[in-house]
Amino acid sequence: MNRSVLYYAMPVMLVVASLLQSTATNRIEIRGVKPDLVLLLVVIGTLIYGSSSGLLWAFVGGLALDLFSGGPLGSSSLALMAAALVAGIGHHTLSRFNILVPLVAIVAATLAYGATYITILIALEGITSWSALQAIRFILVRPDLPAPLWASLFWPTMQIIVLPALFYNTALMVAVIPLMNRIPELEY
């Protein structure tokens, strides 16, 4: 496949993937976990073209994902941009033709995406929820109380949603690695 064709087709593929992720992936969910198609495409694009292109595609894919899913506008973009930055380490530093590089990249990107997205949602809930604001004010006054609101929501969500998605995304990356490696490396 030609590198330039994939480069210019990536925004369209991201919009289609976000539409599929928001609608059709409910049919292939396993134990409540759906594949992150947009994240997978962003990581693949970042490994092939680098961090700057990956950040652009993460922004476009995140906006499309938020528009189709009804999430807070921009939250998926920020989370996908964090994932693209993490996956971008494997672009020139390491060869994407080594099977461990895409696998480590998708694992790290899934963790970065999940942690960033959960943090954004908890922060937005904390800002918009009066009871959360009261709880935060109460915790600041009484520091001897147990963990704050975000800590009680963050770790269970990581365990229930993000860690199973990590295995799903890694399995999908294993299936896509042969196709990704058919795209030639950029010559300098």
JSON list of C-alpha atoms in Angstrom, two decimals:
[
{"chain": "A", "resi": 1, "resn": "MET", "atom": "CA", "xyz": [0.00, 0.00, 0.00]},
{"chain": "A", "resi": 2, "resn": "ASN", "atom": "CA", "xyz": [1.25, 3.47, -0.81]},
{"chain": "A", "resi": 3, "resn": "ARG", "atom": "CA", "xyz": [2.19, 5.61, 2.21]},
{"chain": "A", "resi": 4, "resn": "SER", "atom": "CA", "xyz": [0.57, 8.77, 0.85]},
{"chain": "A", "resi": 5, "resn": "VAL", "atom": "CA", "xyz": [-2.76, 7.06, 0.13]},
{"chain": "A", "resi": 6, "resn": "LEU", "atom": "CA", "xyz": [-3.01, 5.86, 3.73]},
{"chain": "A", "resi": 7, "resn": "TYR", "atom": "CA", "xyz": [-1.92, 9.27, 5.01]},
{"chain": "A", "resi": 8, "resn": "TYR", "atom": "CA", "xyz": [-4.75, 11.09, 3.24]},
{"chain": "A", "resi": 9, "resn": "ALA", "atom": "CA", "xyz": [-7.30, 8.33, 3.88]},
{"chain": "A", "resi": 10, "resn": "MET", "atom": "CA", "xyz": [-6.65, 8.32, 7.63]},
{"chain": "A", "resi": 11, "resn": "PRO", "atom": "CA", "xyz": [-9.13, 11.12, 8.55]},
{"chain": "A", "resi": 12, "resn": "VAL", "atom": "CA", "xyz": [-11.92, 9.37, 6.65]},
{"chain": "A", "resi": 13, "resn": "MET", "atom": "CA", "xyz": [-11.00, 6.04, 8.23]},
{"chain": "A", "resi": 14, "resn": "LEU", "atom": "CA", "xyz": [-11.05, 7.68, 11.68]},
{"chain": "A", "resi": 15, "resn": "VAL", "atom": "CA", "xyz": [-14.54, 9.11, 11.14]},
{"chain": "A", "resi": 16, "resn": "VAL", "atom": "CA", "xyz": [-15.82, 5.74, 9.91]},
{"chain": "A", "resi": 17, "resn": "ALA", "atom": "CA", "xyz": [-14.12, 3.96, 12.83]},
{"chain": "A", "resi": 18, "resn": "SER", "atom": "CA", "xyz": [-15.64, 6.39, 15.33]},
{"chain": "A", "resi": 19, "resn": "LEU", "atom": "CA", "xyz": [-19.07, 5.83, 13.81]},
{"chain": "A", "resi": 20, "resn": "LEU", "atom": "CA", "xyz": [-18.58, 2.06, 14.02]},
{"chain": "A", "resi": 21, "resn": "GLN", "atom": "CA", "xyz": [-17.21, 2.31, 17.55]},
{"chain": "A", "resi": 22, "resn": "SER", "atom": "CA", "xyz": [-20.22, 4.33, 18.68]},
{"chain": "A", "resi": 23, "resn": "THR", "atom": "CA", "xyz": [-22.81, 2.09, 17.04]},
{"chain": "A", "resi": 24, "resn": "ALA", "atom": "CA", "xyz": [-21.83, -1.31, 15.68]},
{"chain": "A", "resi": 25, "resn": "THR", "atom": "CA", "xyz": [-19.20, -2.49, 18.15]},
{"chain": "A", "resi": 26, "resn": "ASN", "atom": "CA", "xyz": [-21.94, -3.22, 20.67]},
{"chain": "A", "resi": 27, "resn": "ARG", "atom": "CA", "xyz": [-22.47, -6.40, 18.67]},
{"chain": "A", "resi": 28, "resn": "ILE", "atom": "CA", "xyz": [-18.90, -7.62, 19.24]},
{"chain": "A", "resi": 29, "resn": "GLU", "atom": "CA", "xyz": [-18.43, -6.63, 22.85]},
{"chain": "A", "resi": 30, "resn": "ILE", "atom": "CA", "xyz": [-17.03, -9.26, 25.17]},
{"chain": "A", "resi": 31, "resn": "ARG", "atom": "CA", "xyz": [-18.11, -9.06, 28.82]},
{"chain": "A", "resi": 32, "resn": "GLY", "atom": "CA", "xyz": [-19.10, -5.43, 28.40]},
{"chain": "A", "resi": 33, "resn": "VAL", "atom": "CA", "xyz": [-15.84, -4.37, 26.73]},
{"chain": "A", "resi": 34, "resn": "LYS", "atom": "CA", "xyz": [-15.85, -2.97, 23.20]},
{"chain": "A", "resi": 35, "resn": "PRO", "atom": "CA", "xyz": [-12.83, -2.56, 20.94]},
{"chain": "A", "resi": 36, "resn": "ASP", "atom": "CA", "xyz": [-11.30, 0.92, 20.66]},
{"chain": "A", "resi": 37, "resn": "LEU", "atom": "CA", "xyz": [-11.11, 1.15, 16.88]},
{"chain": "A", "resi": 38, "resn": "VAL", "atom": "CA", "xyz": [-10.16, 4.83, 16.84]},
{"chain": "A", "resi": 39, "resn": "LEU", "atom": "CA", "xyz": [-7.38, 4.25, 19.36]},
{"chain": "A", "resi": 40, "resn": "LEU", "atom": "CA", "xyz": [-6.09, 1.36, 17.27]},
{"chain": "A", "resi": 41, "resn": "LEU", "atom": "CA", "xyz": [-6.00, 3.51, 14.12]},
{"chain": "A", "resi": 42, "resn": "VAL", "atom": "CA", "xyz": [-4.31, 6.38, 15.93]},
{"chain": "A", "resi": 43, "resn": "VAL", "atom": "CA", "xyz": [-1.61, 4.07, 17.31]},
{"chain": "A", "resi": 44, "resn": "ILE", "atom": "CA", "xyz": [-1.04, 2.49, 13.89]},
{"chain": "A", "resi": 45, "resn": "GLY", "atom": "CA", "xyz": [-0.86, 5.90, 12.23]},
{"chain": "A", "resi": 46, "resn": "THR", "atom": "CA", "xyz": [1.51, 7.17, 14.90]},
{"chain": "A", "resi": 47, "resn": "LEU", "atom": "CA", "xyz": [3.81, 4.18, 14.53]},
{"chain": "A", "resi": 48, "resn": "ILE", "atom": "CA", "xyz": [3.91, 4.63, 10.75]},
{"chain": "A", "resi": 49, "resn": "TYR", "atom": "CA", "xyz": [4.01, 8.44, 10.40]},
{"chain": "A", "resi": 50, "resn": "GLY", "atom": "CA", "xyz": [5.18, 9.78, 13.75]},
{"chain": "A", "resi": 51, "resn": "SER", "atom": "CA", "xyz": [3.87, 11.81, 16.67]},
{"chain": "A", "resi": 52, "resn": "SER", "atom": "CA", "xyz": [2.94, 15.01, 14.84]},
{"chain": "A", "resi": 53, "resn": "SER", "atom": "CA", "xyz": [0.64, 13.20, 12.41]},
{"chain": "A", "resi": 54, "resn": "GLY", "atom": "CA", "xyz": [-0.61, 11.01, 15.23]},
{"chain": "A", "resi": 55, "resn": "LEU", "atom": "CA", "xyz": [-1.59, 14.05, 17.28]},
{"chain": "A", "resi": 56, "resn": "LEU", "atom": "CA", "xyz": [-3.54, 15.50, 14.37]},
{"chain": "A", "resi": 57, "resn": "TRP", "atom": "CA", "xyz": [-5.36, 12.24, 13.78]},
{"chain": "A", "resi": 58, "resn": "ALA", "atom": "CA", "xyz": [-6.01, 11.80, 17.49]},
{"chain": "A", "resi": 59, "resn": "PHE", "atom": "CA", "xyz": [-7.66, 15.22, 17.55]},
{"chain": "A", "resi": 60, "resn": "VAL", "atom": "CA", "xyz": [-9.82, 14.49, 14.49]},
{"chain": "A", "resi": 61, "resn": "GLY", "atom": "CA", "xyz": [-10.72, 10.98, 15.65]},
{"chain": "A", "resi": 62, "resn": "GLY", "atom": "CA", "xyz": [-11.50, 12.19, 19.16]},
{"chain": "A", "resi": 63, "resn": "LEU", "atom": "CA", "xyz": [-13.82, 14.93, 17.94]},
{"chain": "A", "resi": 64, "resn": "ALA", "atom": "CA", "xyz": [-15.65, 12.47, 15.70]},
{"chain": "A", "resi": 65, "resn": "LEU", "atom": "CA", "xyz": [-15.88, 9.98, 18.55]},
{"chain": "A", "resi": 66, "resn": "ASP", "atom": "CA", "xyz": [-17.32, 12.62, 20.88]},
{"chain": "A", "resi": 67, "resn": "LEU", "atom": "CA", "xyz": [-19.82, 13.78, 18.27]},
{"chain": "A", "resi": 68, "resn": "PHE", "atom": "CA", "xyz": [-21.08, 10.25, 17.62]},
{"chain": "A", "resi": 69, "resn": "SER", "atom": "CA", "xyz": [-21.00, 8.98, 21.20]},
{"chain": "A", "resi": 70, "resn": "GLY", "atom": "CA", "xyz": [-22.40, 11.99, 23.01]},
{"chain": "A", "resi": 71, "resn": "GLY", "atom": "CA", "xyz": [-19.47, 12.32, 25.37]},
{"chain": "A", "resi": 72, "resn": "PRO", "atom": "CA", "xyz": [-18.12, 15.68, 26.51]},
{"chain": "A", "resi": 73, "resn": "LEU", "atom": "CA", "xyz": [-16.73, 17.39, 23.43]},
{"chain": "A", "resi": 74, "resn": "GLY", "atom": "CA", "xyz": [-12.95, 17.30, 23.41]},
{"chain": "A", "resi": 75, "resn": "SER", "atom": "CA", "xyz": [-12.46, 14.68, 26.10]},
{"chain": "A", "resi": 76, "resn": "SER", "atom": "CA", "xyz": [-11.75, 11.86, 23.66]},
{"chain": "A", "resi": 77, "resn": "SER", "atom": "CA", "xyz": [-9.47, 14.15, 21.68]},
{"chain": "A", "resi": 78, "resn": "LEU", "atom": "CA", "xyz": [-7.35, 14.95, 24.73]},
{"chain": "A", "resi": 79, "resn": "ALA", "atom": "CA", "xyz": [-7.21, 11.30, 25.76]},
{"chain": "A", "resi": 80, "resn": "LEU", "atom": "CA", "xyz": [-6.31, 10.13, 22.25]},
{"chain": "A", "resi": 81, "resn": "MET", "atom": "CA", "xyz": [-3.65, 12.83, 22.01]},
{"chain": "A", "resi": 82, "resn": "ALA", "atom": "CA", "xyz": [-2.07, 11.51, 25.22]},
{"chain": "A", "resi": 83, "resn": "ALA", "atom": "CA", "xyz": [-2.15, 8.01, 23.71]},
{"chain": "A", "resi": 84, "resn": "ALA", "atom": "CA", "xyz": [-0.56, 9.27, 20.47]},
{"chain": "A", "resi": 85, "resn": "LEU", "atom": "CA", "xyz": [2.26, 10.90, 22.43]},
{"chain": "A", "resi": 86, "resn": "VAL", "atom": "CA", "xyz": [2.93, 7.67, 24.28]},
{"chain": "A", "resi": 87, "resn": "ALA", "atom": "CA", "xyz": [2.79, 5.57, 21.08]},
{"chain": "A", "resi": 88, "resn": "GLY", "atom": "CA", "xyz": [5.00, 8.07, 19.25]},
{"chain": "A", "resi": 89, "resn": "ILE", "atom": "CA", "xyz": [8.01, 6.85, 21.20]},
{"chain": "A", "resi": 90, "resn": "GLY", "atom": "CA", "xyz": [8.01, 3.75, 19.01]},
{"chain": "A", "resi": 91, "resn": "HIS", "atom": "CA", "xyz": [8.16, 5.64, 15.71]},
{"chain": "A", "resi": 92, "resn": "HIS", "atom": "CA", "xyz": [11.85, 6.40, 15.11]},
{"chain": "A", "resi": 93, "resn": "THR", "atom": "CA", "xyz": [13.37, 5.25, 18.36]},
{"chain": "A", "resi": 94, "resn": "LEU", "atom": "CA", "xyz": [12.37, 1.64, 17.77]},
{"chain": "A", "resi": 95, "resn": "SER", "atom": "CA", "xyz": [11.39, -0.26, 14.64]},
{"chain": "A", "resi": 96, "resn": "ARG", "atom": "CA", "xyz": [7.71, -1.00, 14.23]},
{"chain": "A", "resi": 97, "resn": "PHE", "atom": "CA", "xyz": [8.70, -4.21, 12.41]},
{"chain": "A", "resi": 98, "resn": "ASN", "atom": "CA", "xyz": [9.72, -5.72, 15.74]},
{"chain": "A", "resi": 99, "resn": "ILE", "atom": "CA", "xyz": [6.56, -7.42, 17.02]},
{"chain": "A", "resi": 100, "resn": "LEU", "atom": "CA", "xyz": [7.03, -6.11, 20.56]},
{"chain": "A", "resi": 101, "resn": "VAL", "atom": "CA", "xyz": [6.99, -2.43, 19.53]},
{"chain": "A", "resi": 102, "resn": "PRO", "atom": "CA", "xyz": [3.34, -2.31, 18.32]},
{"chain": "A", "resi": 103, "resn": "LEU", "atom": "CA", "xyz": [2.23, -4.50, 21.23]},
{"chain": "A", "resi": 104, "resn": "VAL", "atom": "CA", "xyz": [3.93, -2.33, 23.85]},
{"chain": "A", "resi": 105, "resn": "ALA", "atom": "CA", "xyz": [2.68, 0.78, 22.04]},
{"chain": "A", "resi": 106, "resn": "ILE", "atom": "CA", "xyz": [-0.97, -0.35, 22.13]},
{"chain": "A", "resi": 107, "resn": "VAL", "atom": "CA", "xyz": [-0.70, -1.42, 25.78]},
{"chain": "A", "resi": 108, "resn": "ALA", "atom": "CA", "xyz": [0.85, 1.90, 26.82]},
{"chain": "A", "resi": 109, "resn": "ALA", "atom": "CA", "xyz": [-1.54, 3.90, 24.62]},
{"chain": "A", "resi": 110, "resn": "THR", "atom": "CA", "xyz": [-4.58, 2.07, 26.02]},
{"chain": "A", "resi": 111, "resn": "LEU", "atom": "CA", "xyz": [-3.46, 2.80, 29.57]},
{"chain": "A", "resi": 112, "resn": "ALA", "atom": "CA", "xyz": [-2.74, 6.45, 28.74]},
{"chain": "A", "resi": 113, "resn": "TYR", "atom": "CA", "xyz": [-6.05, 6.84, 26.91]},
{"chain": "A", "resi": 114, "resn": "GLY", "atom": "CA", "xyz": [-8.06, 5.20, 29.69]},
{"chain": "A", "resi": 115, "resn": "ALA", "atom": "CA", "xyz": [-6.37, 7.09, 32.52]},
{"chain": "A", "resi": 116, "resn": "THR", "atom": "CA", "xyz": [-6.66, 10.44, 30.75]},
{"chain": "A", "resi": 117, "resn": "TYR", "atom": "CA", "xyz": [-10.29, 9.91, 29.74]},
{"chain": "A", "resi": 118, "resn": "ILE", "atom": "CA", "xyz": [-11.34, 8.77, 33.21]},
{"chain": "A", "resi": 119, "resn": "THR", "atom": "CA", "xyz": [-9.53, 11.70, 34.82]},
{"chain": "A", "resi": 120, "resn": "ILE", "atom": "CA", "xyz": [-11.26, 14.15, 32.47]},
{"chain": "A", "resi": 121, "resn": "LEU", "atom": "CA", "xyz": [-14.69, 12.64, 33.16]},
{"chain": "A", "resi": 122, "resn": "ILE", "atom": "CA", "xyz": [-14.13, 12.66, 36.92]},
{"chain": "A", "resi": 123, "resn": "ALA", "atom": "CA", "xyz": [-12.89, 16.25, 36.77]},
{"chain": "A", "resi": 124, "resn": "LEU", "atom": "CA", "xyz": [-15.91, 17.32, 34.72]},
{"chain": "A", "resi": 125, "resn": "GLU", "atom": "CA", "xyz": [-18.24, 15.54, 37.12]},
{"chain": "A", "resi": 126, "resn": "GLY", "atom": "CA", "xyz": [-16.47, 17.19, 40.04]},
{"chain": "A", "resi": 127, "resn": "ILE", "atom": "CA", "xyz": [-16.89, 20.60, 38.47]},
{"chain": "A", "resi": 128, "resn": "THR", "atom": "CA", "xyz": [-20.55, 20.14, 37.58]},
{"chain": "A", "resi": 129, "resn": "SER", "atom": "CA", "xyz": [-21.68, 18.24, 40.64]},
{"chain": "A", "resi": 130, "resn": "TRP", "atom": "CA", "xyz": [-22.49, 20.33, 43.71]},
{"chain": "A", "resi": 131, "resn": "SER", "atom": "CA", "xyz": [-22.31, 17.29, 45.99]},
{"chain": "A", "resi": 132, "resn": "ALA", "atom": "CA", "xyz": [-18.82, 16.51, 44.68]},
{"chain": "A", "resi": 133, "resn": "LEU", "atom": "CA", "xyz": [-17.77, 20.09, 45.35]},
{"chain": "A", "resi": 134, "resn": "GLN", "atom": "CA", "xyz": [-19.13, 19.84, 48.87]},
{"chain": "A", "resi": 135, "resn": "ALA", "atom": "CA", "xyz": [-17.27, 16.56, 49.37]},
{"chain": "A", "resi": 136, "resn": "ILE", "atom": "CA", "xyz": [-14.02, 18.10, 48.12]},
{"chain": "A", "resi": 137, "resn": "ARG", "atom": "CA", "xyz": [-14.50, 21.10, 50.42]},
{"chain": "A", "resi": 138, "resn": "PHE", "atom": "CA", "xyz": [-15.21, 18.73, 53.33]},
{"chain": "A", "resi": 139, "resn": "ILE", "atom": "CA", "xyz": [-12.10, 16.67, 52.56]},
{"chain": "A", "resi": 140, "resn": "LEU", "atom": "CA", "xyz": [-9.96, 19.79, 52.44]},
{"chain": "A", "resi": 141, "resn": "VAL", "atom": "CA", "xyz": [-11.24, 20.80, 55.84]},
{"chain": "A", "resi": 142, "resn": "ARG", "atom": "CA", "xyz": [-10.81, 17.29, 57.30]},
{"chain": "A", "resi": 143, "resn": "PRO", "atom": "CA", "xyz": [-7.61, 15.77, 55.85]},
{"chain": "A", "resi": 144, "resn": "ASP", "atom": "CA", "xyz": [-7.87, 12.72, 58.12]},
{"chain": "A", "resi": 145, "resn": "LEU", "atom": "CA", "xyz": [-10.79, 11.36, 56.03]},
{"chain": "A", "resi": 146, "resn": "PRO", "atom": "CA", "xyz": [-10.27, 8.53, 53.52]},
{"chain": "A", "resi": 147, "resn": "ALA", "atom": "CA", "xyz": [-9.31, 9.01, 49.85]},
{"chain": "A", "resi": 148, "resn": "PRO", "atom": "CA", "xyz": [-10.99, 11.78, 47.85]},
{"chain": "A", "resi": 149, "resn": "LEU", "atom": "CA", "xyz": [-13.77, 11.26, 45.33]},
{"chain": "A", "resi": 150, "resn": "TRP", "atom": "CA", "xyz": [-11.52, 10.85, 42.29]},
{"chain": "A", "resi": 151, "resn": "ALA", "atom": "CA", "xyz": [-9.49, 8.07, 43.90]},
{"chain": "A", "resi": 152, "resn": "SER", "atom": "CA", "xyz": [-12.60, 6.10, 44.77]},
{"chain": "A", "resi": 153, "resn": "LEU", "atom": "CA", "xyz": [-13.77, 6.31, 41.13]},
{"chain": "A", "resi": 154, "resn": "PHE", "atom": "CA", "xyz": [-10.49, 6.09, 39.23]},
{"chain": "A", "resi": 155, "resn": "TRP", "atom": "CA", "xyz": [-9.07, 2.71, 40.24]},
{"chain": "A", "resi": 156, "resn": "PRO", "atom": "CA", "xyz": [-12.29, 0.66, 40.01]},
{"chain": "A", "resi": 157, "resn": "THR", "atom": "CA", "xyz": [-12.97, 2.12, 36.57]},
{"chain": "A", "resi": 158, "resn": "MET", "atom": "CA", "xyz": [-9.42, 1.28, 35.44]},
{"chain": "A", "resi": 159, "resn": "GLN", "atom": "CA", "xyz": [-9.88, -2.30, 36.66]},
{"chain": "A", "resi": 160, "resn": "ILE", "atom": "CA", "xyz": [-13.37, -2.86, 35.27]},
{"chain": "A", "resi": 161, "resn": "ILE", "atom": "CA", "xyz": [-13.12, -1.07, 31.92]},
{"chain": "A", "resi": 162, "resn": "VAL", "atom": "CA", "xyz": [-9.57, -0.17, 30.91]},
{"chain": "A", "resi": 163, "resn": "LEU", "atom": "CA", "xyz": [-7.71, -3.39, 31.79]},
{"chain": "A", "resi": 164, "resn": "PRO", "atom": "CA", "xyz": [-10.11, -5.67, 29.85]},
{"chain": "A", "resi": 165, "resn": "ALA", "atom": "CA", "xyz": [-10.01, -3.19, 26.95]},
{"chain": "A", "resi": 166, "resn": "LEU", "atom": "CA", "xyz": [-6.22, -3.45, 27.07]},
{"chain": "A", "resi": 167, "resn": "PHE", "atom": "CA", "xyz": [-6.43, -7.18, 26.27]},
{"chain": "A", "resi": 168, "resn": "TYR", "atom": "CA", "xyz": [-9.03, -6.60, 23.54]},
{"chain": "A", "resi": 169, "resn": "ASN", "atom": "CA", "xyz": [-6.93, -3.87, 21.89]},
{"chain": "A", "resi": 170, "resn": "THR", "atom": "CA", "xyz": [-3.78, -5.98, 22.13]},
{"chain": "A", "resi": 171, "resn": "ALA", "atom": "CA", "xyz": [-5.53, -8.91, 20.43]},
{"chain": "A", "resi": 172, "resn": "LEU", "atom": "CA", "xyz": [-6.69, -6.60, 17.65]},
{"chain": "A", "resi": 173, "resn": "MET", "atom": "CA", "xyz": [-3.17, -5.22, 17.25]},
{"chain": "A", "resi": 174, "resn": "VAL", "atom": "CA", "xyz": [-1.81, -8.76, 16.90]},
{"chain": "A", "resi": 175, "resn": "ALA", "atom": "CA", "xyz": [-4.28, -9.29, 14.05]},
{"chain": "A", "resi": 176, "resn": "VAL", "atom": "CA", "xyz": [-3.35, -5.99, 12.37]},
{"chain": "A", "resi": 177, "resn": "ILE", "atom": "CA", "xyz": [0.47, -6.18, 12.68]},
{"chain": "A", "resi": 178, "resn": "PRO", "atom": "CA", "xyz": [0.96, -8.12, 9.40]},
{"chain": "A", "resi": 179, "resn": "LEU", "atom": "CA", "xyz": [-1.07, -5.51, 7.50]},
{"chain": "A", "resi": 180, "resn": "MET", "atom": "CA", "xyz": [0.74, -2.63, 9.18]},
{"chain": "A", "resi": 181, "resn": "ASN", "atom": "CA", "xyz": [4.14, -4.09, 8.34]},
{"chain": "A", "resi": 182, "resn": "ARG", "atom": "CA", "xyz": [3.31, -4.18, 4.62]},
{"chain": "A", "resi": 183, "resn": "ILE", "atom": "CA", "xyz": [3.48, -0.38, 4.55]},
{"chain": "A", "resi": 184, "resn": "PRO", "atom": "CA", "xyz": [7.06, 0.60, 3.69]},
{"chain": "A", "resi": 185, "resn": "GLU", "atom": "CA", "xyz": [9.27, 2.58, 6.02]},
{"chain": "A", "resi": 186, "resn": "LEU", "atom": "CA", "xyz": [9.92, 6.22, 5.13]},
{"chain": "A", "resi": 187, "resn": "GLU", "atom": "CA", "xyz": [13.33, 6.63, 3.54]},
{"chain": "A", "resi": 188, "resn": "TYR", "atom": "CA", "xyz": [15.50, 9.57, 4.53]}
]
